[in-house]
Coordinates of C-alpha atoms and ligand atoms in Angstrom, one line a residue:
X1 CA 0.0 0.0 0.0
X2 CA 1.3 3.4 -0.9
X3 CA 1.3 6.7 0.9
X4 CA -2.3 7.8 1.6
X5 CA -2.7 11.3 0.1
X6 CA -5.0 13.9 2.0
X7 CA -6.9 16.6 0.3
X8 CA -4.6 19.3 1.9
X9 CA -1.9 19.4 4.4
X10 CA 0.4 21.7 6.2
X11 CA 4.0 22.8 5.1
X12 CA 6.4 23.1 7.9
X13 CA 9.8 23.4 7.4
X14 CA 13.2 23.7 9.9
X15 CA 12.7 27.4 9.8
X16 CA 9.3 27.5 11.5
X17 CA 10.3 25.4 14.1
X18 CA 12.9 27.5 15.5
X19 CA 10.9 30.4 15.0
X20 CA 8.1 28.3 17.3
X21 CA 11.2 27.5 19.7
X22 CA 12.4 30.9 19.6
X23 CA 9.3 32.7 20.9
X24 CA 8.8 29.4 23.4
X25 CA 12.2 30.5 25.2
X26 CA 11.1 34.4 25.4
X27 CA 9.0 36.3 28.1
X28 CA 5.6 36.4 26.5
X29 CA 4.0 32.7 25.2
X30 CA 0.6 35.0 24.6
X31 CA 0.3 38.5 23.4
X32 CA 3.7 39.9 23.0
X33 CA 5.4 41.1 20.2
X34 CA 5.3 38.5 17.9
X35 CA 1.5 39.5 17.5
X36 CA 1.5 42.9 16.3
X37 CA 4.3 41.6 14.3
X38 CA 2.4 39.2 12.6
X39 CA -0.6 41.7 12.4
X40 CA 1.9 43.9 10.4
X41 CA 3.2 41.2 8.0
X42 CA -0.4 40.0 7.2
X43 CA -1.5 44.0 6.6
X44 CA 1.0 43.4 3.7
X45 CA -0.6 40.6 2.1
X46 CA -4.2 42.4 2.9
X47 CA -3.3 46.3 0.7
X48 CA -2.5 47.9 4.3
X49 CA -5.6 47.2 6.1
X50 CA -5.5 46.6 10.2
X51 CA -5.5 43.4 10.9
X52 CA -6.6 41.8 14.3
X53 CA -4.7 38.2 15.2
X54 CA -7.6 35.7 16.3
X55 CA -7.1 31.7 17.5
X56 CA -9.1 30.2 14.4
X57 CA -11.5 31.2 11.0
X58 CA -14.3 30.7 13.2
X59 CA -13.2 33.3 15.9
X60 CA -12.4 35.6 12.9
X61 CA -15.8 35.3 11.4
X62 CA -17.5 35.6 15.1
X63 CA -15.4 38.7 15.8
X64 CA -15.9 40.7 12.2
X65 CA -19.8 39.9 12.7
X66 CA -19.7 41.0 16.6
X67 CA -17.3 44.4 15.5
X68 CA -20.2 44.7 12.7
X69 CA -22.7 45.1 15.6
X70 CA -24.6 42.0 14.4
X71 CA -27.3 41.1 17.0
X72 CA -30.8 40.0 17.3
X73 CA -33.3 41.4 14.9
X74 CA -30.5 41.7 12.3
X75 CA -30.1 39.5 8.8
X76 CA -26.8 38.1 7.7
X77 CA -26.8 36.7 3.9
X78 CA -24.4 33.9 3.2
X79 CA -23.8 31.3 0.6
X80 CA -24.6 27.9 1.2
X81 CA -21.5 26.8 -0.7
X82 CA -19.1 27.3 2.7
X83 CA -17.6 26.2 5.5
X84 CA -20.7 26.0 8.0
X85 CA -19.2 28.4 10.4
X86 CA -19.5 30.9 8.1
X87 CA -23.3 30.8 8.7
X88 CA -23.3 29.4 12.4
X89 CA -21.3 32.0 13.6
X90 CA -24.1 34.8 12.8
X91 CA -26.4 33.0 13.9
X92 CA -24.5 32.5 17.2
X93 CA -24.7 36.1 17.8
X94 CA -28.4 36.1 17.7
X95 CA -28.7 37.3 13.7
X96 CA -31.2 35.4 11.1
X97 CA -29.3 33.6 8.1
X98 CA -30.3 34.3 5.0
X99 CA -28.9 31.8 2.3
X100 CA -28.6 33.5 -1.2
X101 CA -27.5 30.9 -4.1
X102 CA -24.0 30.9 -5.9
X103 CA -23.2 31.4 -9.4
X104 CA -22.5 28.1 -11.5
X105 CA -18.5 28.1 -12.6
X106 CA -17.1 29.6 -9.6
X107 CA -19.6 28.9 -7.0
X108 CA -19.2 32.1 -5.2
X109 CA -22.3 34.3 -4.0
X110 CA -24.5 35.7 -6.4
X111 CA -24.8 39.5 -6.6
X112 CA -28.6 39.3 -8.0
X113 CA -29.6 36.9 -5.0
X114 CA -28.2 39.0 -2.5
X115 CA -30.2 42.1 -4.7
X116 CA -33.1 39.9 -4.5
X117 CA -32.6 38.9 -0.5
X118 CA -31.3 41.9 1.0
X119 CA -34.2 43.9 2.8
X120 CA -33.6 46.6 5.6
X121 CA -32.7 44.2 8.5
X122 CA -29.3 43.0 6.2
X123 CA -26.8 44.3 8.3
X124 CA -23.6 41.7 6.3
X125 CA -23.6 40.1 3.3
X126 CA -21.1 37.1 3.5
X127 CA -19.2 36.6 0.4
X128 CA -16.9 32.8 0.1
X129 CA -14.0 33.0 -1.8
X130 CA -14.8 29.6 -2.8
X131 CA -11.5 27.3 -3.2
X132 CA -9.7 31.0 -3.3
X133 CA -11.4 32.0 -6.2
X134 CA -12.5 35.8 -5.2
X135 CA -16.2 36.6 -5.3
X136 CA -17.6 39.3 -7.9
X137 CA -17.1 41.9 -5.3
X138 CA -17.5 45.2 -7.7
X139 CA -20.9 43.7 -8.0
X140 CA -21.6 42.6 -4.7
X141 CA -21.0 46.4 -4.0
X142 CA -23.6 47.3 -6.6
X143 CA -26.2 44.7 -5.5
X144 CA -25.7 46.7 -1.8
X145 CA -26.0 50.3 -3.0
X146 CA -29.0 51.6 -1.1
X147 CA -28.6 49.5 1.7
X148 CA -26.6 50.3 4.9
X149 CA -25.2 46.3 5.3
X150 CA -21.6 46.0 5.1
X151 CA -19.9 43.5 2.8
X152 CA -17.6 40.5 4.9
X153 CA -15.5 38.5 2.8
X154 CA -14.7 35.3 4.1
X155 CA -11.6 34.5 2.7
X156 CA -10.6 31.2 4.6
X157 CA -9.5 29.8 1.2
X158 CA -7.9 33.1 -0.6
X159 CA -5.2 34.8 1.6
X160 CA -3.0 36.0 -1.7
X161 CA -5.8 35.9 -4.0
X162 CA -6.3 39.4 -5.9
X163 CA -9.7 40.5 -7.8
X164 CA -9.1 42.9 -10.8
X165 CA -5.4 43.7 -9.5
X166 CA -6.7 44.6 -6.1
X167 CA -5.3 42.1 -3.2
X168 CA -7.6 39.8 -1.6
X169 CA -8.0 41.8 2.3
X170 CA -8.9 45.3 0.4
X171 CA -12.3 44.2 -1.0
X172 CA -14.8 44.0 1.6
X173 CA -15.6 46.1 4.5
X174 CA -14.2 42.8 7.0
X175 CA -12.4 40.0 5.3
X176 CA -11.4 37.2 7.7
X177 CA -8.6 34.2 7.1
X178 CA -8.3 30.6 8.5
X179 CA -5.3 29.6 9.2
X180 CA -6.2 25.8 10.1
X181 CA -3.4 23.5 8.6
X182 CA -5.4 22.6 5.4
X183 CA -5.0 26.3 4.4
X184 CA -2.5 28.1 2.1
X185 CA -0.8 28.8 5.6
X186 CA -1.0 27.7 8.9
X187 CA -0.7 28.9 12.8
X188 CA -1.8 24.9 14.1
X189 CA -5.4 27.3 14.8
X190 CA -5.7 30.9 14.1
X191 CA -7.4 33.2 11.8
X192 CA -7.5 36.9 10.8
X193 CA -9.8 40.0 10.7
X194 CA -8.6 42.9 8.6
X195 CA -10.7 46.2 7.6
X196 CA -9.5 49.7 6.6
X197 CA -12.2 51.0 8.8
X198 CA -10.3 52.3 11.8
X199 CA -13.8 51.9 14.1
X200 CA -14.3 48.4 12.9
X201 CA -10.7 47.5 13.8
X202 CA -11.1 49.2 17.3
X203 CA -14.2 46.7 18.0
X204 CA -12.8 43.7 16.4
X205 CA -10.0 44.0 18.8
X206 CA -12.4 45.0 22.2
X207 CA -14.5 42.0 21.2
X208 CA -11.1 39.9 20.9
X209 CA -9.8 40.5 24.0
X210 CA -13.2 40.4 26.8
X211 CA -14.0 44.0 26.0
X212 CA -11.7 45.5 28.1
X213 CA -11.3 49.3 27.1
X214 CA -7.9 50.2 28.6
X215 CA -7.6 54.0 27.2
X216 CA -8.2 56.4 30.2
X217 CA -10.0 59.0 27.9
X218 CA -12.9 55.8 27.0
X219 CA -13.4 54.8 30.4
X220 CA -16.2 55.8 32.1
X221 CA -14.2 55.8 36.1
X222 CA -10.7 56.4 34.9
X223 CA -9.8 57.6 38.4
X224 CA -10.5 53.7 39.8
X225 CA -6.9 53.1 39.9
X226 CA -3.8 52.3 37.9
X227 CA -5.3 49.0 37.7
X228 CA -8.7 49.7 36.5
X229 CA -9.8 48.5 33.0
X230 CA -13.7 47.8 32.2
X231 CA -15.8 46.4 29.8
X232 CA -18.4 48.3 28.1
X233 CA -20.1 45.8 26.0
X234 CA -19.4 41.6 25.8
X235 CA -16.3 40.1 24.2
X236 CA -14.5 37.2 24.5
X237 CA -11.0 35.3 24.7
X238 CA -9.7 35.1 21.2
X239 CA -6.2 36.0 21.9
X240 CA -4.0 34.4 19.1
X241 CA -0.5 33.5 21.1
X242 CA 2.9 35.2 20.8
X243 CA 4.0 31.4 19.9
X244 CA 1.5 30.5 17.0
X245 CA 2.5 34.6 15.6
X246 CA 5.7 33.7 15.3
X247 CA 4.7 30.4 13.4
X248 CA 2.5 32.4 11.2
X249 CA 4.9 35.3 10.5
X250 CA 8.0 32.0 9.3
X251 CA 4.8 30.8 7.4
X252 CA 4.0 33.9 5.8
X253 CA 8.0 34.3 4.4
X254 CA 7.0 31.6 2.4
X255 CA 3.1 32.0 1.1
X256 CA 4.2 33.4 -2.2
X257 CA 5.9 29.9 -3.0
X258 CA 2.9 28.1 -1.6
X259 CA 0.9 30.0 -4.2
X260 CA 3.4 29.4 -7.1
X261 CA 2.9 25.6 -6.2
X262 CA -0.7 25.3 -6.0
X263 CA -0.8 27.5 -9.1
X264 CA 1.6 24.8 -11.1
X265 CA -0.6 21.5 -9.6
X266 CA -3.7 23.1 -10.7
X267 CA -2.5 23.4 -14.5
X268 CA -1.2 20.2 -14.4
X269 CA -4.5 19.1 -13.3
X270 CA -6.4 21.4 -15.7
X271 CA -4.1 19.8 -18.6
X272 CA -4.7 16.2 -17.8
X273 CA -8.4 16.1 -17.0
X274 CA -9.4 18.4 -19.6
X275 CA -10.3 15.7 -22.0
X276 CA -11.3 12.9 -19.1
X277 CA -15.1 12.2 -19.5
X278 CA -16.8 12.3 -16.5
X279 CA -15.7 15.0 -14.5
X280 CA -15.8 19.0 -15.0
X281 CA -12.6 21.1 -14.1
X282 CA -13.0 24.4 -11.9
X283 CA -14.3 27.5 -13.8
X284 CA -12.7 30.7 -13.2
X285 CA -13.3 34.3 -14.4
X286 CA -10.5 36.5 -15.7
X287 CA -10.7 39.2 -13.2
X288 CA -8.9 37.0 -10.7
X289 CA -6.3 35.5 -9.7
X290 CA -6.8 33.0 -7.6
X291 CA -5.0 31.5 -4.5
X292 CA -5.8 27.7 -5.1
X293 CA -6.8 26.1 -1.7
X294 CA -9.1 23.4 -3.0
X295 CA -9.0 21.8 -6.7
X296 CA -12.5 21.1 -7.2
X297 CA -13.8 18.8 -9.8
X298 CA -17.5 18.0 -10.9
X299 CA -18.1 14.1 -11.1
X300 CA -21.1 13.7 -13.5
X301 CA -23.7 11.5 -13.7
X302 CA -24.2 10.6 -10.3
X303 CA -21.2 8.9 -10.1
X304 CA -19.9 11.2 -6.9
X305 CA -20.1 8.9 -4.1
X306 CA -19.0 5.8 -6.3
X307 CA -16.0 7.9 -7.5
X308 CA -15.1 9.3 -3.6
X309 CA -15.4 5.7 -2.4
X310 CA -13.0 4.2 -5.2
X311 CA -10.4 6.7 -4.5
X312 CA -10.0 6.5 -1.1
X313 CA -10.2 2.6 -1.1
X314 CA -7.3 3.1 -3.3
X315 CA -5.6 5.9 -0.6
X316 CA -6.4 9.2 -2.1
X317 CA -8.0 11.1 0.7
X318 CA -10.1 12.7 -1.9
X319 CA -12.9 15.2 0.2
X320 CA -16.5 17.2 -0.2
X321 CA -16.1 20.6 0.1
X322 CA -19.2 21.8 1.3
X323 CA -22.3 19.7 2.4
X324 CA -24.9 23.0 2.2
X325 CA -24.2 25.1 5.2
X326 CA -28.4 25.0 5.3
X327 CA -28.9 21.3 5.4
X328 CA -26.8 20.8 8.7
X329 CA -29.3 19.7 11.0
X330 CA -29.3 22.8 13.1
X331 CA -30.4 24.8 10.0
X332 CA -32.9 22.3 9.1
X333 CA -34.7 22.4 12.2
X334 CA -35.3 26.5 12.0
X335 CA -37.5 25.6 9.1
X336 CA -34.9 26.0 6.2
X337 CA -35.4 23.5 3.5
X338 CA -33.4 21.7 0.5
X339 CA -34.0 23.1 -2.6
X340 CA -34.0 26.5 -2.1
X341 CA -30.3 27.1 -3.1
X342 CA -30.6 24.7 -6.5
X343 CA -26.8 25.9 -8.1
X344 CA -25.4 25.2 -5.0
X345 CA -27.1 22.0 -3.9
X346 CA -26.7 20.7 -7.4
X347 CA -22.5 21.8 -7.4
X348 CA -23.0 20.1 -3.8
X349 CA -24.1 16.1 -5.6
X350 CA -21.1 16.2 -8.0
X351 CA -18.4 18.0 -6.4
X352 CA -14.9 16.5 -5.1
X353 CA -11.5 18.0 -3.9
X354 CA -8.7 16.4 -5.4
X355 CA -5.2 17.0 -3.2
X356 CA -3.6 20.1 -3.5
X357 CA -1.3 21.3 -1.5
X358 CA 2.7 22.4 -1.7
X359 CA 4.2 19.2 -0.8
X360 CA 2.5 16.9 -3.5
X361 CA 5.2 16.0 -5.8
X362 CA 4.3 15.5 -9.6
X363 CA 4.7 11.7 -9.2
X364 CA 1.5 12.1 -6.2
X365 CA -0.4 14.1 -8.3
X366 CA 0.1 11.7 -11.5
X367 CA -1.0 8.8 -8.9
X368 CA -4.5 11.0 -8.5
X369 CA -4.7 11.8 -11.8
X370 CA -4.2 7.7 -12.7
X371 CA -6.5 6.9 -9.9
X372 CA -9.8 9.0 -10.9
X373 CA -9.5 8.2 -14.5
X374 CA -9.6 4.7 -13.3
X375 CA -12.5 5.3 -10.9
X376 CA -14.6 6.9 -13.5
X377 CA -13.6 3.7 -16.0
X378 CA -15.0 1.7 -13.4
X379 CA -11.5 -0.1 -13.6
X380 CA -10.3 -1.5 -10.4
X381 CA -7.0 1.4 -9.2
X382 CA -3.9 -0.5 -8.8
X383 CA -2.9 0.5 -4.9
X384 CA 0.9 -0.2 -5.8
X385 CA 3.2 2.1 -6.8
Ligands
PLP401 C1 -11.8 26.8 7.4 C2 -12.9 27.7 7.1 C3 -13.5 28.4 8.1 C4 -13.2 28.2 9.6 O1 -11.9 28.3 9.9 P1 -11.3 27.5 11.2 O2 -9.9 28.1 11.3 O3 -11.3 26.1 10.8 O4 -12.2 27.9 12.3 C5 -14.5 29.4 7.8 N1 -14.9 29.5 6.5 C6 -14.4 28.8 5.5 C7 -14.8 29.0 4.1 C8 -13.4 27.8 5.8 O5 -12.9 27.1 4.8

């Protein structure tokens, strides 16, 4: 039996190890300097906007919605094609989700359903850079004008990603990052706000860090004490450590090679499946440039399952990327029902990540290539190398 293959997987190298070690042996472990270090180098990647250091994609998304003042009462449009915390996370915070469809090819939220679902409770429309393909946000924008909800981007998948030249980071009003080992880069856990709105930046980090408003001039006693620090409205602990910064900052020295990488795989896979029948290659539009996270194919005729199931009997730790954030059980039970995102649900029956990630030589990638051509022969995959 050969090597299983996973759909994604970290890169770590001797460098980020003794930058790890390094900030293990100094006098912070938590929020030191390493952090706004890290902040700084992601601001980089982002066009210049703040950026607030959080312990996973989840927190990010929970934080962003929280600095956006989402609350009860409030509507939060999202794609079904996601991650589900992109959804649960609003609707953690008290908000309604409203699931608008994607757009077939890239599978990225439509700017006429969120025109067509936006009413004057929106208070965020959720945009998924789907597989790090950016959304349409130029149209997005339009599909807004008139109404007061800002526009999130959930960029999980697209750290590096630009959309018509402009760097993913700079598009939205919030943009958050993952930085979960599958990802273009990795902190173990972590994740990212950024915004160029000062006042969104302030309350992304308050609702970071418990709520605690430290500046004299805020506080409301300020002659308590030297000690004295309160909280005016309800945060939590999403402190990103000193120790997984300095992980992160290693990692992001070396994000433009990840990108060149998962660039190179994903021609060599659009080259050799391009004539395979079967199975559909990801669409793309050319006002991106995306930041590969996941090579998604389309298995036709209901042959998904059949096709998962051969390849990973044969090791190829082929995945789904995403069961429809509204058929998770918790959705389902507040009343919302299958069908009413079709493009999506119908993207959802055929679609399959192949690996992709910096590590998989040419000889891997040839092995999955070998492999699903085989599975969609319905010839048995030779497991030997
Ligand atoms: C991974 C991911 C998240 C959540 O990030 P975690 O770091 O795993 O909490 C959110 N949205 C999308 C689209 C993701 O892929």
């Amino acid at each position: 039996m050969t090597d299983f293959l996973p759909y994604g997987r970290q890169s770590v190298t001797d460098d980020d190890i003794d930058a790890v070690v390094a900030a293990l042996r100094g006098d912070w472990l938590t929020t030191g300097p390493q952090v706004a270090a890290f902040e700084a180098d992601l601001s980089a990647w982002a066009g210049g906007a703040g950026v607030a250091a959080v312990t996973s994609g989840t927190a990010a998304l929970h934080v962003a919605y929280a600095a956006a003042g989402v609350g009860p009462g409030d509507e939060v449009i999202v794609p079904p094609m996601t991650f589900v915390a992109t959804a649960s996370s609003a609707a953690a915070l008290g908000a309604r989700v409203v699931f608008a469809d994607v757009v077939a090819e890239t599978f990225t939220l439509d700017p006429a359903a969120v025109a067509a679902s936006t009413t004057t409770r929106t208070r965020v429309v959720a945009a998924v850079d789907y597989a790090g393909h950016p959304a349409d946000y130029d149209a997005l924008r339009a599909a807004l004008a008139g109404s007061d909800a800002l526009l999130l981007a959930d960029a999980a998948h697209s750290i590096g990603a630009t959309y018509r030249g402009r760097p993913v980071g700079s598009l939205a009003d919030l943009t958050t990052f993952s930085f979960f080992p599958t990802k273009n880069l990795t902190t173990a856990e972590g994740g990212a706000v950024a915004t160029g709105d000062p006042e969104l930046l302030k309350r992304a980090r308050r609702f970071r860090n418990i709520g605690l408003v430290r500046e004299r001039d805020e506080q409301r006693w300020p002659d308590e004490g030297g000690w004295h620090q309160e909280v005016h409205s309800f945060g939590l602990n999403y402190r990103l450590p000193d120790v997984l910064c300095a992980l992160g900052r290693s990692q992001l020295r070396r994000l433009g090679d990840f990108l060149t990488r998962r660039a190179e795989l994903v021609a060599r896979y659009d080259e050799a499946l391009a004539e395979l029948p079967g199975v559909l290659t990801p669409g793309r539009r050319d006002w991106a440039t995306p930041a590969w996270h996941l090579y998604p194919v389309r298995v036709l005729d209901g042959r998904r399952r059949e096709v998962y199931d051969r390849m990973r009997a044969a090791g190829i730790g082929v995945q789904v990327n995403y069961i429809p954030a509204h058929w998770h059980p918790a959705f389902a039970d507040l009343g919302y029902r299958r069908g009413s995102c079709p493009v999506a649900e119908a993207f959802y029956a055929q679609q399959l990540s192949l690996p992709l990630y910096p590590g998989l030589r040419d000889t891997d990638q040839d092995r999955v290539i070998d492999a699903l051509a085989a599975a969609l022969r319905g010839a048995p995959i030779r497991s030997a190398a």
